[in-house]
Amino acid sequence: MKKVKLRVPATVANLVCGFDILGTAIHEPYDEMEVNILDNPEIIIKHTDNFGLPEEPSNNVAGVVLMKIQEHLNLKNGFEIIINKKIKPGSGLGSSAASAAGAAVGANVLLGNILTKEELVHFAMFGEELASGVRHADNVAPCIFGGITLVKSSNPVDIIPLNSPDLFVTAVHPQVEVKTSDARQILKKNILLKDAIQQWGNIAGLVAGIQKNDFGLIGRSLHDVIIEPVRSILIPKFDEIKQKSLEIGALGGGISGSGPSIFMLSEKEEISQKIAKMMKSVYDEIGIESFVYVSKINPYGIQIID
Ligand code: HSE
C-alpha cells in the first residue's frame, strides 16, 4: 500500500469538567488527508485549503509528527501528506489534533500498522505541543480511538475508551480568535480544595453517566467550577447561549476545548437543531459570523476512505 485517504473528525475536548482528560470525536466538521509513503526520507506537506498554515515540516503539526515517527523507527522512507482542512484552526474543535492524529494514523497504515493506538497518541501529541506549547492528549485520543476517551495519563500514555452514548452534539464556532496558548495562560495555577472536590465529583459523575447511559447523571455532572469561569469571559454571549440551550432542553455543555466554540449535548435531534438555530441567531444579532454543526458522538474517530 503506497497511499491512504482519511477522514479525520473534529473533537470536543474537556467535556466541560474534564480539563485535559476527557474528549469526544464528532462527525462534523472533518478534514480530508491523503498520505503517501516515499522511497526517500523527504517529508512533504501540502495544503489544498486556504488557511495559509506553514508547510515547512518542522513548523507544521503533521510534519513534526511524521518526523518523530521517522526518527523513532529509523525509517528510510519519507511521506507526502496532502491536507484539505475544513476544521478551522483556532476553533476549539481540535483542528491541530486532526492534522497530528491523521498524520500518525496515515503513516502507521502505510507502515503495516506497526504502532499501537497508544503510541500513535504519543506521537500525535508532538503536533499539539507545536500548536499550543503543551502535550495534551484530550483531542488526539478521541480522534484516534473514536468515541469518548479518558486520558488517565499522558506520560506514559494510558487511554481509557469509554462508552459512546446515543447523544447529539451541537457546536457553534463564532468567528472570534481565542488561541489555546492564551486560553491556557490565563488559568489559575492553584485551585482551592473545595473547588477540586466539586470538580472531581463532577468528573466521576460524568464518566459513570457515560458508562451507564444515564443521561440525567450526565446532565447533572456537566459543571466546571475551575476553567469555565475564567475562560468564558473570552467568548461573546457564552452565558446567554448556555442558559438558552438549557431552557431548550440541552443536558448541558460548555466551552469546546479552549474555545471559542461552544458545545451542547442533547438527547434528541430536534432539540439539538433548535439549539443550533438559537446559537446562530444570537451571534447574527451582534454581527458575529458563526458556523454551527449538529452531529452525533462519532464512535469511529479517523476513518480510512480509500
Ligand atoms: N484541554 C485543552 C485545553 C484542549 O482546554 O486547553 C485544547 O483544545
PDB file of C-alpha atoms and ligand atoms in Angstrom:
ATOM      1  CA  MET A   1       0.000   0.000   0.000  1.00  0.00           C
ATOM      2  CA  LYS A   2       1.520   3.296  -1.146  1.00  0.00           C
ATOM      3  CA  LYS A   3      -1.213   5.772  -0.291  1.00  0.00           C
ATOM      4  CA  VAL A   4      -4.164   6.181   2.041  1.00  0.00           C
ATOM      5  CA  LYS A   5      -7.014   8.698   2.232  1.00  0.00           C
ATOM      6  CA  LEU A   6      -8.502   9.544   5.605  1.00  0.00           C
ATOM      7  CA  ARG A   7     -11.489  11.352   7.031  1.00  0.00           C
ATOM      8  CA  VAL A   8     -10.281  12.963  10.239  1.00  0.00           C
ATOM      9  CA  PRO A   9     -13.007  14.287  12.527  1.00  0.00           C
ATOM     10  CA  ALA A  10     -13.253  17.285  14.806  1.00  0.00           C
ATOM     11  CA  THR A  11     -13.138  16.642  18.541  1.00  0.00           C
ATOM     12  CA  VAL A  12     -14.558  18.343  21.621  1.00  0.00           C
ATOM     13  CA  ALA A  13     -12.005  18.330  24.421  1.00  0.00           C
ATOM     14  CA  ASN A  14     -12.563  18.670  28.175  1.00  0.00           C
ATOM     15  CA  LEU A  15     -16.319  17.846  28.038  1.00  0.00           C
ATOM     16  CA  VAL A  16     -16.822  20.710  30.492  1.00  0.00           C
ATOM     17  CA  CYS A  17     -15.334  19.369  33.741  1.00  0.00           C
ATOM     18  CA  GLY A  18     -12.584  17.056  32.428  1.00  0.00           C
ATOM     19  CA  PHE A  19      -9.875  19.585  31.605  1.00  0.00           C
ATOM     20  CA  ASP A  20      -7.125  17.844  29.597  1.00  0.00           C
ATOM     21  CA  ILE A  21      -8.525  14.348  30.315  1.00  0.00           C
ATOM     22  CA  LEU A  22     -11.889  13.927  28.554  1.00  0.00           C
ATOM     23  CA  GLY A  23     -12.845  14.371  24.913  1.00  0.00           C
ATOM     24  CA  THR A  24     -15.154  13.087  22.206  1.00  0.00           C
ATOM     25  CA  ALA A  25     -14.977  12.708  18.449  1.00  0.00           C
ATOM     26  CA  ILE A  26     -17.862  14.214  16.451  1.00  0.00           C
ATOM     27  CA  HIS A  27     -18.808  13.697  12.791  1.00  0.00           C
ATOM     28  CA  GLU A  28     -18.789  17.293  11.512  1.00  0.00           C
ATOM     29  CA  PRO A  29     -16.627  19.122  10.595  1.00  0.00           C
ATOM     30  CA  TYR A  30     -13.789  16.860   9.412  1.00  0.00           C
ATOM     31  CA  ASP A  31     -10.520  17.190   7.487  1.00  0.00           C
ATOM     32  CA  GLU A  32      -9.550  15.108   4.477  1.00  0.00           C
ATOM     33  CA  MET A  33      -5.992  13.864   4.369  1.00  0.00           C
ATOM     34  CA  GLU A  34      -4.040  11.849   1.834  1.00  0.00           C
ATOM     35  CA  VAL A  35      -0.790  10.261   2.963  1.00  0.00           C
ATOM     36  CA  ASN A  36       1.740   8.797   0.512  1.00  0.00           C
ATOM     37  CA  ILE A  37       4.798   6.808   1.506  1.00  0.00           C
ATOM     38  CA  LEU A  38       8.001   7.812  -0.344  1.00  0.00           C
ATOM     39  CA  ASP A  39      11.116   5.804  -1.171  1.00  0.00           C
ATOM     40  CA  ASN A  40      13.344   8.658   0.057  1.00  0.00           C
ATOM     41  CA  PRO A  41      13.348  10.200   3.556  1.00  0.00           C
ATOM     42  CA  GLU A  42      11.765  13.504   2.494  1.00  0.00           C
ATOM     43  CA  ILE A  43       8.688  14.848   4.277  1.00  0.00           C
ATOM     44  CA  ILE A  44       6.418  16.953   2.070  1.00  0.00           C
ATOM     45  CA  ILE A  45       3.386  18.829   3.380  1.00  0.00           C
ATOM     46  CA  LYS A  46       0.777  20.312   1.030  1.00  0.00           C
ATOM     47  CA  HIS A  47      -2.442  22.110   1.937  1.00  0.00           C
ATOM     48  CA  THR A  48      -5.294  22.381  -0.535  1.00  0.00           C
ATOM     49  CA  ASP A  49      -7.268  24.656   1.830  1.00  0.00           C
ATOM     50  CA  ASN A  50      -6.849  28.416   2.212  1.00  0.00           C
ATOM     51  CA  PHE A  51      -5.769  28.686   5.851  1.00  0.00           C
ATOM     52  CA  GLY A  52      -2.166  29.550   4.989  1.00  0.00           C
ATOM     53  CA  LEU A  53      -0.694  27.097   7.524  1.00  0.00           C
ATOM     54  CA  PRO A  54       3.092  26.618   7.378  1.00  0.00           C
ATOM     55  CA  GLU A  55       4.256  23.773   5.120  1.00  0.00           C
ATOM     56  CA  GLU A  56       7.831  23.517   6.398  1.00  0.00           C
ATOM     57  CA  PRO A  57       7.730  20.069   8.131  1.00  0.00           C
ATOM     58  CA  SER A  58       9.408  21.188  11.370  1.00  0.00           C
ATOM     59  CA  ASN A  59       6.887  24.019  11.641  1.00  0.00           C
ATOM     60  CA  ASN A  60       3.828  22.006  10.646  1.00  0.00           C
ATOM     61  CA  VAL A  61       1.718  19.996  13.089  1.00  0.00           C
ATOM     62  CA  ALA A  62       1.517  16.937  10.784  1.00  0.00           C
ATOM     63  CA  GLY A  63       5.161  17.390   9.780  1.00  0.00           C
ATOM     64  CA  VAL A  64       6.597  17.165  13.310  1.00  0.00           C
ATOM     65  CA  VAL A  65       4.557  14.023  13.991  1.00  0.00           C
ATOM     66  CA  LEU A  66       5.929  12.334  10.853  1.00  0.00           C
ATOM     67  CA  MET A  67       9.472  13.427  11.742  1.00  0.00           C
ATOM     68  CA  LYS A  68       9.145  11.896  15.230  1.00  0.00           C
ATOM     69  CA  ILE A  69       7.807   8.605  13.816  1.00  0.00           C
ATOM     70  CA  GLN A  70      10.567   8.539  11.207  1.00  0.00           C
ATOM     71  CA  GLU A  71      13.206   9.109  13.871  1.00  0.00           C
ATOM     72  CA  HIS A  72      11.726   6.570  16.299  1.00  0.00           C
ATOM     73  CA  LEU A  73      11.531   3.800  13.669  1.00  0.00           C
ATOM     74  CA  ASN A  74      14.785   4.782  11.960  1.00  0.00           C
ATOM     75  CA  LEU A  75      12.905   4.885   8.657  1.00  0.00           C
ATOM     76  CA  LYS A  76      14.490   5.279   5.239  1.00  0.00           C
ATOM     77  CA  ASN A  77      11.054   6.211   3.880  1.00  0.00           C
ATOM     78  CA  GLY A  78       9.520   9.638   3.915  1.00  0.00           C
ATOM     79  CA  PHE A  79       5.924  10.790   3.488  1.00  0.00           C
ATOM     80  CA  GLU A  80       3.952  13.217   1.405  1.00  0.00           C
ATOM     81  CA  ILE A  81       0.810  14.470   3.055  1.00  0.00           C
ATOM     82  CA  ILE A  82      -1.954  16.453   1.373  1.00  0.00           C
ATOM     83  CA  ILE A  83      -4.337  18.150   3.790  1.00  0.00           C
ATOM     84  CA  ASN A  84      -7.721  19.614   2.961  1.00  0.00           C
ATOM     85  CA  LYS A  85      -8.580  21.247   6.231  1.00  0.00           C
ATOM     86  CA  LYS A  86     -12.201  22.004   6.991  1.00  0.00           C
ATOM     87  CA  ILE A  87     -11.835  22.255  10.775  1.00  0.00           C
ATOM     88  CA  LYS A  88     -10.834  25.875  11.129  1.00  0.00           C
ATOM     89  CA  PRO A  89      -7.565  26.412  13.026  1.00  0.00           C
ATOM     90  CA  GLY A  90      -8.184  28.105  16.378  1.00  0.00           C
ATOM     91  CA  SER A  91     -11.823  26.968  16.539  1.00  0.00           C
ATOM     92  CA  GLY A  92     -11.548  24.848  19.695  1.00  0.00           C
ATOM     93  CA  LEU A  93     -12.736  21.865  17.661  1.00  0.00           C
ATOM     94  CA  GLY A  94      -9.419  20.022  17.539  1.00  0.00           C
ATOM     95  CA  SER A  95      -8.043  21.347  14.259  1.00  0.00           C
ATOM     96  CA  SER A  96      -4.380  20.825  15.174  1.00  0.00           C
ATOM     97  CA  ALA A  97      -5.248  17.447  16.724  1.00  0.00           C
ATOM     98  CA  ALA A  98      -6.833  16.341  13.443  1.00  0.00           C
ATOM     99  CA  SER A  99      -3.650  17.114  11.491  1.00  0.00           C
ATOM    100  CA  ALA A 100      -1.464  15.464  14.119  1.00  0.00           C
ATOM    101  CA  ALA A 101      -3.603  12.358  14.602  1.00  0.00           C
ATOM    102  CA  GLY A 102      -4.273  11.995  10.859  1.00  0.00           C
ATOM    103  CA  ALA A 103      -0.542  12.105  10.087  1.00  0.00           C
ATOM    104  CA  ALA A 104       0.202   9.462  12.732  1.00  0.00           C
ATOM    105  CA  VAL A 105      -2.624   7.126  11.669  1.00  0.00           C
ATOM    106  CA  GLY A 106      -1.931   7.564   7.935  1.00  0.00           C
ATOM    107  CA  ALA A 107       1.778   6.821   8.326  1.00  0.00           C
ATOM    108  CA  ASN A 108       1.012   3.803  10.502  1.00  0.00           C
ATOM    109  CA  VAL A 109      -1.415   2.303   7.966  1.00  0.00           C
ATOM    110  CA  LEU A 110       1.246   2.618   5.246  1.00  0.00           C
ATOM    111  CA  LEU A 111       3.834   1.023   7.549  1.00  0.00           C
ATOM    112  CA  GLY A 112       1.595  -2.030   8.109  1.00  0.00           C
ATOM    113  CA  ASN A 113       0.100  -0.926  11.450  1.00  0.00           C
ATOM    114  CA  ILE A 114       3.238  -1.465  13.473  1.00  0.00           C
ATOM    115  CA  LEU A 115       2.378   1.126  16.122  1.00  0.00           C
ATOM    116  CA  THR A 116      -0.290   0.741  18.811  1.00  0.00           C
ATOM    117  CA  LYS A 117      -3.024   3.352  19.301  1.00  0.00           C
ATOM    118  CA  GLU A 118      -1.277   4.497  22.492  1.00  0.00           C
ATOM    119  CA  GLU A 119       1.941   5.009  20.505  1.00  0.00           C
ATOM    120  CA  LEU A 120       0.004   6.978  17.884  1.00  0.00           C
ATOM    121  CA  VAL A 121      -1.345   9.223  20.657  1.00  0.00           C
ATOM    122  CA  HIS A 122       2.204   9.646  21.975  1.00  0.00           C
ATOM    123  CA  PHE A 123       3.475  10.824  18.561  1.00  0.00           C
ATOM    124  CA  ALA A 124       0.407  12.943  17.781  1.00  0.00           C
ATOM    125  CA  MET A 125       0.952  14.900  20.997  1.00  0.00           C
ATOM    126  CA  PHE A 126       4.143  16.381  19.487  1.00  0.00           C
ATOM    127  CA  GLY A 127       1.851  18.138  16.999  1.00  0.00           C
ATOM    128  CA  GLU A 128      -0.247  19.506  19.858  1.00  0.00           C
ATOM    129  CA  GLU A 129       2.903  20.734  21.549  1.00  0.00           C
ATOM    130  CA  LEU A 130       3.884  22.654  18.419  1.00  0.00           C
ATOM    131  CA  ALA A 131       0.399  24.175  18.155  1.00  0.00           C
ATOM    132  CA  SER A 132      -0.233  25.128  21.773  1.00  0.00           C
ATOM    133  CA  GLY A 133       3.007  24.634  23.695  1.00  0.00           C
ATOM    134  CA  VAL A 134       1.562  21.718  25.687  1.00  0.00           C
ATOM    135  CA  ARG A 135       1.468  17.973  25.002  1.00  0.00           C
ATOM    136  CA  HIS A 136      -2.185  17.331  25.839  1.00  0.00           C
ATOM    137  CA  ALA A 137      -3.976  14.207  24.561  1.00  0.00           C
ATOM    138  CA  ASP A 138      -7.653  15.033  25.092  1.00  0.00           C
ATOM    139  CA  ASN A 139      -8.240  15.826  21.377  1.00  0.00           C
ATOM    140  CA  VAL A 140      -5.870  13.357  19.694  1.00  0.00           C
ATOM    141  CA  ALA A 141      -7.063  10.398  21.819  1.00  0.00           C
ATOM    142  CA  PRO A 142     -10.745  10.510  20.744  1.00  0.00           C
ATOM    143  CA  CYS A 143      -9.637  11.280  17.170  1.00  0.00           C
ATOM    144  CA  ILE A 144      -7.532   8.088  17.129  1.00  0.00           C
ATOM    145  CA  PHE A 145      -9.668   5.797  19.340  1.00  0.00           C
ATOM    146  CA  GLY A 146     -13.104   7.202  18.358  1.00  0.00           C
ATOM    147  CA  GLY A 147     -15.988   7.946  20.708  1.00  0.00           C
ATOM    148  CA  ILE A 148     -15.337   9.390  24.152  1.00  0.00           C
ATOM    149  CA  THR A 149     -11.957   8.812  25.756  1.00  0.00           C
ATOM    150  CA  LEU A 150     -10.460   9.333  29.183  1.00  0.00           C
ATOM    151  CA  VAL A 151      -6.786  10.266  29.291  1.00  0.00           C
ATOM    152  CA  LYS A 152      -5.845   8.512  32.508  1.00  0.00           C
ATOM    153  CA  SER A 153      -2.273   9.594  31.906  1.00  0.00           C
ATOM    154  CA  SER A 154      -0.459  11.256  29.020  1.00  0.00           C
ATOM    155  CA  ASN A 155       3.014  10.263  30.212  1.00  0.00           C
ATOM    156  CA  PRO A 156       3.085   7.313  29.922  1.00  0.00           C
ATOM    157  CA  VAL A 157       0.099   7.290  27.586  1.00  0.00           C
ATOM    158  CA  ASP A 158      -2.827   5.464  29.197  1.00  0.00           C
ATOM    159  CA  ILE A 159      -6.118   5.970  27.349  1.00  0.00           C
ATOM    160  CA  ILE A 160      -9.429   4.510  28.528  1.00  0.00           C
ATOM    161  CA  PRO A 161     -12.023   4.365  25.711  1.00  0.00           C
ATOM    162  CA  LEU A 162     -15.469   4.991  27.227  1.00  0.00           C
ATOM    163  CA  ASN A 163     -18.963   4.149  26.050  1.00  0.00           C
ATOM    164  CA  SER A 164     -20.432   6.225  23.175  1.00  0.00           C
ATOM    165  CA  PRO A 165     -23.879   7.258  24.397  1.00  0.00           C
ATOM    166  CA  ASP A 166     -26.551   7.967  21.806  1.00  0.00           C
ATOM    167  CA  LEU A 167     -26.375  11.747  22.166  1.00  0.00           C
ATOM    168  CA  PHE A 168     -26.408  14.709  19.797  1.00  0.00           C
ATOM    169  CA  VAL A 169     -23.727  17.361  19.918  1.00  0.00           C
ATOM    170  CA  THR A 170     -24.441  20.912  18.788  1.00  0.00           C
ATOM    171  CA  ALA A 171     -21.343  23.034  18.326  1.00  0.00           C
ATOM    172  CA  VAL A 172     -21.137  26.692  17.373  1.00  0.00           C
ATOM    173  CA  HIS A 173     -17.953  28.341  16.213  1.00  0.00           C
ATOM    174  CA  PRO A 174     -18.210  32.134  16.466  1.00  0.00           C
ATOM    175  CA  GLN A 175     -15.626  33.860  14.288  1.00  0.00           C
ATOM    176  CA  VAL A 176     -13.558  35.354  17.096  1.00  0.00           C
ATOM    177  CA  GLU A 177      -9.993  34.360  17.827  1.00  0.00           C
ATOM    178  CA  VAL A 178      -9.007  32.547  21.031  1.00  0.00           C
ATOM    179  CA  LYS A 179      -5.554  30.964  20.931  1.00  0.00           C
ATOM    180  CA  THR A 180      -5.172  27.787  23.006  1.00  0.00           C
ATOM    181  CA  SER A 181      -1.838  29.065  24.330  1.00  0.00           C
ATOM    182  CA  ASP A 182      -3.512  32.309  25.554  1.00  0.00           C
ATOM    183  CA  ALA A 183      -6.523  30.423  26.929  1.00  0.00           C
ATOM    184  CA  ARG A 184      -4.128  28.255  28.944  1.00  0.00           C
ATOM    185  CA  GLN A 185      -2.008  31.116  30.172  1.00  0.00           C
ATOM    186  CA  ILE A 186      -4.913  32.905  31.855  1.00  0.00           C
ATOM    187  CA  LEU A 187      -5.782  29.878  34.010  1.00  0.00           C
ATOM    188  CA  LYS A 188      -5.064  29.962  37.723  1.00  0.00           C
ATOM    189  CA  LYS A 189      -2.105  27.792  38.690  1.00  0.00           C
ATOM    190  CA  ASN A 190      -3.560  26.872  42.079  1.00  0.00           C
ATOM    191  CA  ILE A 191      -7.073  25.801  42.951  1.00  0.00           C
ATOM    192  CA  LEU A 192      -8.972  25.564  46.206  1.00  0.00           C
ATOM    193  CA  LEU A 193      -9.553  22.133  47.717  1.00  0.00           C
ATOM    194  CA  LYS A 194     -13.307  22.810  47.904  1.00  0.00           C
ATOM    195  CA  ASP A 195     -13.357  23.500  44.133  1.00  0.00           C
ATOM    196  CA  ALA A 196     -11.263  20.404  43.422  1.00  0.00           C
ATOM    197  CA  ILE A 197     -13.745  18.277  45.391  1.00  0.00           C
ATOM    198  CA  GLN A 198     -16.650  19.582  43.320  1.00  0.00           C
ATOM    199  CA  GLN A 199     -14.714  19.118  40.103  1.00  0.00           C
ATOM    200  CA  TRP A 200     -13.681  15.506  40.692  1.00  0.00           C
ATOM    201  CA  GLY A 201     -17.226  14.708  41.857  1.00  0.00           C
ATOM    202  CA  ASN A 202     -18.471  16.003  38.509  1.00  0.00           C
ATOM    203  CA  ILE A 203     -15.810  14.160  36.503  1.00  0.00           C
ATOM    204  CA  ALA A 204     -16.557  10.878  38.250  1.00  0.00           C
ATOM    205  CA  GLY A 205     -20.301  11.506  37.818  1.00  0.00           C
ATOM    206  CA  LEU A 206     -19.843  12.244  34.123  1.00  0.00           C
ATOM    207  CA  VAL A 207     -17.770   9.105  33.497  1.00  0.00           C
ATOM    208  CA  ALA A 208     -20.287   6.986  35.438  1.00  0.00           C
ATOM    209  CA  GLY A 209     -23.165   8.594  33.496  1.00  0.00           C
ATOM    210  CA  ILE A 210     -21.443   7.891  30.170  1.00  0.00           C
ATOM    211  CA  GLN A 211     -20.777   4.267  31.100  1.00  0.00           C
ATOM    212  CA  LYS A 212     -24.314   3.706  32.388  1.00  0.00           C
ATOM    213  CA  ASN A 213     -26.063   5.653  29.584  1.00  0.00           C
ATOM    214  CA  ASP A 214     -27.609   7.684  32.404  1.00  0.00           C
ATOM    215  CA  PHE A 215     -28.426  10.966  30.678  1.00  0.00           C
ATOM    216  CA  GLY A 216     -29.736  12.581  33.872  1.00  0.00           C
ATOM    217  CA  LEU A 217     -26.423  11.908  35.602  1.00  0.00           C
ATOM    218  CA  ILE A 218     -24.514  13.205  32.565  1.00  0.00           C
ATOM    219  CA  GLY A 219     -26.533  16.443  32.705  1.00  0.00           C
ATOM    220  CA  ARG A 220     -26.026  16.866  36.470  1.00  0.00           C
ATOM    221  CA  SER A 221     -22.283  16.371  36.048  1.00  0.00           C
ATOM    222  CA  LEU A 222     -21.639  18.852  33.209  1.00  0.00           C
ATOM    223  CA  HIS A 223     -20.406  21.618  35.527  1.00  0.00           C
ATOM    224  CA  ASP A 224     -16.981  23.201  35.649  1.00  0.00           C
ATOM    225  CA  VAL A 225     -16.079  25.365  38.653  1.00  0.00           C
ATOM    226  CA  ILE A 226     -12.414  25.808  37.695  1.00  0.00           C
ATOM    227  CA  ILE A 227     -11.800  26.533  34.000  1.00  0.00           C
ATOM    228  CA  GLU A 228     -15.103  27.833  32.606  1.00  0.00           C
ATOM    229  CA  PRO A 229     -15.455  30.842  34.940  1.00  0.00           C
ATOM    230  CA  VAL A 230     -12.056  32.110  33.731  1.00  0.00           C
ATOM    231  CA  ARG A 231     -12.239  31.251  30.037  1.00  0.00           C
ATOM    232  CA  SER A 232     -15.885  32.024  29.313  1.00  0.00           C
ATOM    233  CA  ILE A 233     -15.079  35.745  29.567  1.00  0.00           C
ATOM    234  CA  LEU A 234     -13.193  35.403  26.256  1.00  0.00           C
ATOM    235  CA  ILE A 235     -16.306  34.118  24.442  1.00  0.00           C
ATOM    236  CA  PRO A 236     -19.015  36.625  23.498  1.00  0.00           C
ATOM    237  CA  LYS A 237     -22.543  35.612  24.604  1.00  0.00           C
ATOM    238  CA  PHE A 238     -21.324  32.453  26.353  1.00  0.00           C
ATOM    239  CA  ASP A 239     -23.683  32.759  29.349  1.00  0.00           C
ATOM    240  CA  GLU A 240     -26.691  33.623  27.198  1.00  0.00           C
ATOM    241  CA  ILE A 241     -26.111  30.687  24.844  1.00  0.00           C
ATOM    242  CA  LYS A 242     -25.641  28.258  27.713  1.00  0.00           C
ATOM    243  CA  GLN A 243     -28.756  29.483  29.519  1.00  0.00           C
ATOM    244  CA  LYS A 244     -30.931  29.403  26.389  1.00  0.00           C
ATOM    245  CA  SER A 245     -29.624  25.922  25.454  1.00  0.00           C
ATOM    246  CA  LEU A 246     -30.626  24.558  28.859  1.00  0.00           C
ATOM    247  CA  GLU A 247     -34.053  26.180  28.509  1.00  0.00           C
ATOM    248  CA  ILE A 248     -34.496  24.499  25.096  1.00  0.00           C
ATOM    249  CA  GLY A 249     -33.659  21.135  26.679  1.00  0.00           C
ATOM    250  CA  ALA A 250     -29.903  20.508  26.431  1.00  0.00           C
ATOM    251  CA  LEU A 251     -28.482  18.121  29.021  1.00  0.00           C
ATOM    252  CA  GLY A 252     -25.615  20.575  29.437  1.00  0.00           C
ATOM    253  CA  GLY A 253     -22.475  21.776  27.761  1.00  0.00           C
ATOM    254  CA  GLY A 254     -19.849  24.479  27.807  1.00  0.00           C
ATOM    255  CA  ILE A 255     -16.663  25.570  26.090  1.00  0.00           C
ATOM    256  CA  SER A 256     -15.342  23.192  23.424  1.00  0.00           C
ATOM    257  CA  GLY A 257     -11.656  22.687  24.180  1.00  0.00           C
ATOM    258  CA  SER A 258     -10.107  26.087  24.786  1.00  0.00           C
ATOM    259  CA  GLY A 259     -12.851  27.867  22.804  1.00  0.00           C
ATOM    260  CA  PRO A 260     -14.202  29.954  21.213  1.00  0.00           C
ATOM    261  CA  SER A 261     -16.577  27.148  20.116  1.00  0.00           C
ATOM    262  CA  ILE A 262     -19.384  26.215  22.493  1.00  0.00           C
ATOM    263  CA  PHE A 263     -20.973  22.760  22.512  1.00  0.00           C
ATOM    264  CA  MET A 264     -24.166  21.316  23.986  1.00  0.00           C
ATOM    265  CA  LEU A 265     -25.289  17.706  24.442  1.00  0.00           C
ATOM    266  CA  SER A 266     -28.901  16.725  23.800  1.00  0.00           C
ATOM    267  CA  GLU A 267     -30.873  13.508  23.812  1.00  0.00           C
ATOM    268  CA  LYS A 268     -32.983  14.342  20.754  1.00  0.00           C
ATOM    269  CA  GLU A 269     -32.024  15.634  17.330  1.00  0.00           C
ATOM    270  CA  GLU A 270     -34.960  18.047  17.347  1.00  0.00           C
ATOM    271  CA  ILE A 271     -33.608  19.765  20.476  1.00  0.00           C
ATOM    272  CA  SER A 272     -30.112  19.797  19.054  1.00  0.00           C
ATOM    273  CA  GLN A 273     -31.361  21.511  15.859  1.00  0.00           C
ATOM    274  CA  LYS A 274     -33.332  24.094  17.872  1.00  0.00           C
ATOM    275  CA  ILE A 275     -30.206  24.896  19.857  1.00  0.00           C
ATOM    276  CA  ALA A 276     -28.240  25.273  16.612  1.00  0.00           C
ATOM    277  CA  LYS A 277     -30.772  27.800  15.304  1.00  0.00           C
ATOM    278  CA  MET A 278     -30.720  29.747  18.560  1.00  0.00           C
ATOM    279  CA  MET A 279     -26.909  29.832  18.649  1.00  0.00           C
ATOM    280  CA  LYS A 280     -26.735  31.191  15.098  1.00  0.00           C
ATOM    281  CA  SER A 281     -29.348  33.865  15.763  1.00  0.00           C
ATOM    282  CA  VAL A 282     -27.636  35.038  18.976  1.00  0.00           C
ATOM    283  CA  TYR A 283     -24.417  35.661  17.008  1.00  0.00           C
ATOM    284  CA  ASP A 284     -26.268  37.100  13.987  1.00  0.00           C
ATOM    285  CA  GLU A 285     -27.867  39.684  16.290  1.00  0.00           C
ATOM    286  CA  ILE A 286     -24.498  41.049  17.359  1.00  0.00           C
ATOM    287  CA  GLY A 287     -22.954  40.786  13.891  1.00  0.00           C
ATOM    288  CA  ILE A 288     -20.567  37.916  14.615  1.00  0.00           C
ATOM    289  CA  GLU A 289     -20.436  35.326  11.854  1.00  0.00           C
ATOM    290  CA  SER A 290     -20.749  31.767  13.155  1.00  0.00           C
ATOM    291  CA  PHE A 291     -20.744  28.186  11.916  1.00  0.00           C
ATOM    292  CA  VAL A 292     -22.968  25.616  13.560  1.00  0.00           C
ATOM    293  CA  TYR A 293     -22.623  21.824  13.459  1.00  0.00           C
ATOM    294  CA  VAL A 294     -25.045  19.149  14.648  1.00  0.00           C
ATOM    295  CA  SER A 295     -23.791  15.591  14.836  1.00  0.00           C
ATOM    296  CA  LYS A 296     -23.871  12.503  16.982  1.00  0.00           C
ATOM    297  CA  ILE A 297     -20.955  11.320  19.021  1.00  0.00           C
ATOM    298  CA  ASN A 298     -18.619   9.707  16.473  1.00  0.00           C
ATOM    299  CA  PRO A 299     -17.674   6.214  17.690  1.00  0.00           C
ATOM    300  CA  TYR A 300     -15.184   5.629  14.835  1.00  0.00           C
ATOM    301  CA  GLY A 301     -12.736   8.543  15.004  1.00  0.00           C
ATOM    302  CA  ILE A 302     -10.425   8.593  11.993  1.00  0.00           C
ATOM    303  CA  GLN A 303     -11.750   6.541   9.075  1.00  0.00           C
ATOM    304  CA  ILE A 304      -9.960   5.229   6.007  1.00  0.00           C
ATOM    305  CA  ILE A 305     -11.979   6.280   2.975  1.00  0.00           C
ATOM    306  CA  ASP A 306      -9.694   4.969   0.208  1.00  0.00           C
TER     307      ASP A 306
HETATM  308  N1  HSE B   1      -7.547  20.592  27.091  1.00  0.00           N
HETATM  309  C1  HSE B   1      -7.079  21.594  26.186  1.00  0.00           C
HETATM  310  C2  HSE B   1      -7.387  22.962  26.772  1.00  0.00           C
HETATM  311  C3  HSE B   1      -7.771  21.427  24.858  1.00  0.00           C
HETATM  312  O1  HSE B   1      -8.503  23.140  27.245  1.00  0.00           O
HETATM  313  O2  HSE B   1      -6.522  23.824  26.763  1.00  0.00           O
HETATM  314  C4  HSE B   1      -7.309  22.383  23.826  1.00  0.00           C
HETATM  315  O3  HSE B   1      -8.038  22.122  22.620  1.00  0.00           O
END
